Amino acid sequence: MTKPRKSRTVVSLFLDVAVPVGSYYLLKGAFGMSAVAALGWSSVVPALRTGWGVLRQREVNALPLLILLANLAGLLVGFGTGDARLMLVKDSAITSLVGFALLGSVLLGRPMMTATLKPWLVKGDPGREAAWGRLRRESAAFRRAELRFSAVWGIAFVGECALRIVGVYTLSVDTMVWLGTVVMIVTMVVAFVVSGALGAGPMVHMIGAAGPEHGAVRVGGAVLEAEKNSSLVGSTHG
């Protein structure tokens, strides 16, 4: 399971980061395209990839759908105005929309990042799947960790948006194409570490403790040791 996941991550980074940045400089430098045209064409591969992901999902996931719609809207606005800086702001607008949507989902108690987080934590294991469902119903601590995970990513995306907008209007377009990517990568790394410490990490421990292999179910800090109690009762009667 680890190797396929790593492979998918590498492919995602290549298509969503390396291809857009590399194609921008190639189209602008080697083919003499304008900054607007180069930015537009360099966004095609990520947009197609996101669109394909939305179409092939069995269930509608609001997060990739939001990214796709924001990406398309930004491209239309950028081409319509002919403003390269506005097209770069489009990337910031996408992350801010995603960030505010994540924060809104946290306030509503329906964290959007759960659709991405759950498969990584349950790993297709029926026991872990059952533990997840049980903890979501009965453990306030588990639900808080789930909310914190999405909240961290929401704050990170909004913060990234603010930094990139400042950069877009204070630095050159050519500089911001690569620097914006650096800002995005650093933000992702920080968000990954913090969300893991505050959200995913505690959830992993709770799922493991609630699994049938431990003979106990942890619910909001309480431990229901069914097998242990039954063995004690049996030994008393014996």
C-alpha positions as semicolon CSV with decimal commas, in nm:
position;residue;x (nm);y (nm);z (nm)
1;M;0,000;0,000;0,000
2;T;0,290;0,240;0,076
3;K;0,457;0,226;-0,265
4;P;0,140;0,299;-0,468
5;R;0,061;0,595;-0,242
6;K;0,413;0,732;-0,279
7;S;0,391;0,688;-0,654
8;R;0,062;0,878;-0,666
9;T;0,213;1,157;-0,460
10;V;0,511;1,188;-0,693
11;V;0,283;1,192;-0,998
12;S;0,061;1,457;-0,838
13;L;0,358;1,680;-0,759
14;F;0,487;1,639;-1,113
15;L;0,155;1,722;-1,281
16;D;0,043;1,997;-1,043
17;V;0,376;2,166;-0,972
18;A;0,659;2,072;-1,208
19;V;0,458;2,074;-1,532
20;P;0,291;2,416;-1,483
21;V;0,612;2,592;-1,374
22;G;0,830;2,426;-1,639
23;S;0,581;2,479;-1,919
24;Y;0,543;2,849;-1,830
25;Y;0,913;2,922;-1,876
26;L;0,931;2,697;-2,182
27;L;0,632;2,859;-2,356
28;K;0,742;3,212;-2,268
29;G;1,113;3,173;-2,331
30;A;1,139;2,920;-2,614
31;F;0,812;2,992;-2,795
32;G;0,788;3,363;-2,729
33;M;0,439;3,357;-2,581
34;S;0,313;3,642;-2,369
35;A;0,301;3,596;-1,992
36;V;-0,079;3,571;-2,006
37;A;-0,078;3,303;-2,276
38;A;0,202;3,107;-2,108
39;L;0,020;3,117;-1,774
40;G;-0,303;3,006;-1,938
41;W;-0,155;2,712;-2,126
42;S;0,055;2,605;-1,828
43;S;-0,267;2,569;-1,626
44;V;-0,426;2,323;-1,869
45;V;-0,272;2,002;-1,730
46;P;-0,367;2,069;-1,363
47;A;-0,719;2,174;-1,469
48;L;-0,767;1,859;-1,678
49;R;-0,629;1,641;-1,400
50;T;-0,864;1,796;-1,143
51;G;-1,158;1,763;-1,383
52;W;-1,080;1,398;-1,444
53;G;-1,058;1,339;-1,070
54;V;-1,402;1,498;-1,019
55;L;-1,558;1,286;-1,297
56;R;-1,416;0,952;-1,185
57;Q;-1,517;0,986;-0,820
58;R;-1,813;0,776;-0,718
59;E;-1,920;1,042;-0,471
60;V;-1,915;1,417;-0,520
61;N;-1,628;1,568;-0,320
62;A;-1,679;1,942;-0,280
63;L;-1,310;2,021;-0,243
64;P;-1,176;1,919;-0,589
65;L;-1,494;2,050;-0,750
66;L;-1,438;2,389;-0,587
67;I;-1,076;2,394;-0,704
68;L;-1,176;2,311;-1,060
69;L;-1,448;2,576;-1,081
70;A;-1,224;2,844;-0,928
71;N;-0,943;2,752;-1,168
72;L;-1,169;2,779;-1,474
73;A;-1,320;3,107;-1,354
74;G;-0,975;3,253;-1,295
75;L;-0,856;3,155;-1,642
76;L;-1,159;3,319;-1,804
77;V;-1,105;3,640;-1,608
78;G;-0,732;3,644;-1,684
79;F;-0,777;3,594;-2,058
80;G;-1,058;3,849;-2,063
81;T;-0,849;4,120;-1,899
82;G;-0,509;4,028;-2,042
83;D;-0,353;4,089;-1,700
84;A;-0,080;3,837;-1,609
85;R;-0,076;3,948;-1,246
86;L;-0,448;3,888;-1,224
87;M;-0,392;3,534;-1,353
88;L;-0,138;3,478;-1,077
89;V;-0,386;3,614;-0,824
90;K;-0,620;3,347;-0,960
91;D;-0,402;3,084;-0,793
92;S;-0,422;3,277;-0,466
93;A;-0,798;3,311;-0,506
94;I;-0,829;2,933;-0,541
95;T;-0,636;2,867;-0,222
96;S;-0,829;3,135;-0,034
97;L;-1,163;2,993;-0,150
98;V;-1,053;2,647;-0,042
99;G;-0,925;2,785;0,288
100;F;-1,245;2,972;0,371
101;A;-1,453;2,673;0,261
102;L;-1,253;2,449;0,496
103;L;-1,295;2,693;0,785
104;G;-1,666;2,719;0,711
105;S;-1,699;2,341;0,712
106;V;-1,529;2,334;1,053
107;L;-1,776;2,588;1,191
108;L;-2,062;2,375;1,056
109;G;-1,915;2,061;1,211
110;R;-1,869;1,891;0,874
111;P;-1,493;1,913;0,803
112;M;-1,424;1,889;0,430
113;M;-1,078;1,736;0,469
114;T;-1,232;1,419;0,614
115;A;-1,292;1,282;0,264
116;T;-0,915;1,301;0,202
117;L;-0,804;1,205;0,553
118;K;-1,020;0,898;0,618
119;P;-0,875;0,667;0,346
120;W;-0,524;0,736;0,475
121;L;-0,618;0,645;0,831
122;V;-0,845;0,343;0,784
123;K;-0,634;0,197;0,498
124;G;-0,923;-0,012;0,374
125;D;-0,921;-0,223;0,689
126;P;-1,273;-0,325;0,806
127;G;-1,171;-0,312;1,172
128;R;-1,029;0,039;1,140
129;E;-1,334;0,143;0,937
130;A;-1,562;0,021;1,216
131;A;-1,346;0,197;1,476
132;W;-1,366;0,521;1,277
133;G;-1,746;0,508;1,264
134;R;-1,773;0,420;1,632
135;L;-1,539;0,700;1,738
136;R;-1,717;0,958;1,524
137;R;-2,043;0,870;1,693
138;E;-1,923;0,839;2,051
139;S;-1,594;1,025;2,100
140;A;-1,592;1,404;2,135
141;A;-1,210;1,397;2,142
142;F;-1,202;1,221;1,804
143;R;-1,441;1,473;1,649
144;R;-1,236;1,763;1,784
145;A;-0,919;1,617;1,631
146;E;-1,104;1,576;1,301
147;L;-1,211;1,942;1,311
148;R;-0,860;2,058;1,402
149;F;-0,717;1,878;1,099
150;S;-0,939;2,073;0,858
151;A;-0,895;2,397;1,055
152;V;-0,517;2,384;1,023
153;W;-0,539;2,340;0,647
154;G;-0,796;2,618;0,619
155;I;-0,576;2,863;0,808
156;A;-0,273;2,757;0,603
157;F;-0,448;2,815;0,271
158;V;-0,579;3,157;0,373
159;G;-0,234;3,258;0,496
160;E;-0,072;3,136;0,175
161;C;-0,319;3,342;-0,026
162;A;-0,225;3,660;0,161
163;L;0,148;3,602;0,108
164;R;0,112;3,530;-0,263
165;I;-0,107;3,833;-0,329
166;V;0,155;4,057;-0,166
167;G;0,422;3,894;-0,382
168;V;0,223;3,924;-0,704
169;Y;0,194;4,302;-0,673
170;T;0,544;4,368;-0,539
171;L;0,758;4,130;-0,749
172;S;0,784;4,051;-1,121
173;V;0,557;3,794;-1,285
174;D;0,851;3,571;-1,379
175;T;0,972;3,570;-1,019
176;M;0,631;3,493;-0,873
177;V;0,576;3,193;-1,101
178;W;0,850;3,000;-0,919
179;L;0,832;3,183;-0,586
180;G;0,457;3,123;-0,563
181;T;0,527;2,753;-0,599
182;V;0,787;2,769;-0,322
183;V;0,538;2,944;-0,094
184;M;0,280;2,676;-0,174
185;I;0,521;2,389;-0,100
186;V;0,640;2,542;0,228
187;T;0,277;2,601;0,330
188;M;0,188;2,241;0,250
189;V;0,481;2,105;0,450
190;V;0,400;2,320;0,754
191;A;0,029;2,236;0,733
192;F;0,109;1,866;0,699
193;V;0,328;1,867;1,011
194;V;0,092;2,077;1,224
195;S;-0,227;1,900;1,114
196;G;-0,058;1,568;1,181
197;A;0,038;1,671;1,532
198;L;-0,299;1,824;1,619
199;G;-0,538;1,610;1,417
200;A;-0,426;1,302;1,226
201;G;-0,179;1,179;1,489
202;P;-0,426;1,169;1,779
203;M;-0,688;1,015;1,549
204;V;-0,450;0,735;1,451
205;H;-0,387;0,653;1,817
206;M;-0,759;0,655;1,898
207;I;-0,842;0,432;1,601
208;G;-0,569;0,188;1,702
209;A;-0,689;0,184;2,062
210;A;-1,049;0,130;1,952
211;G;-0,964;-0,159;1,722
212;P;-1,079;-0,512;1,805
213;E;-0,720;-0,637;1,821
214;H;-0,670;-0,441;2,145
215;G;-0,976;-0,589;2,314
216;A;-1,089;-0,241;2,415
217;V;-1,293;0,046;2,283
218;R;-1,187;0,398;2,380
219;V;-1,479;0,640;2,382
220;G;-1,392;0,999;2,471
221;G;-1,121;0,885;2,713
222;A;-1,322;0,599;2,870
223;V;-1,207;0,241;2,812
224;L;-1,462;-0,036;2,774
225;E;-1,254;-0,349;2,823
226;A;-1,512;-0,606;2,729
227;E;-1,280;-0,903;2,685
228;K;-1,085;-0,828;3,001
229;N;-1,398;-0,796;3,212
230;S;-1,547;-1,113;3,073
231;S;-1,231;-1,307;3,155
232;L;-1,234;-1,169;3,511
233;V;-1,595;-1,276;3,555
234;G;-1,513;-1,620;3,421
235;S;-1,220;-1,665;3,659
236;T;-1,438;-1,555;3,957
237;H;-1,700;-1,815;3,880
238;G;-1,432;-2,074;3,819
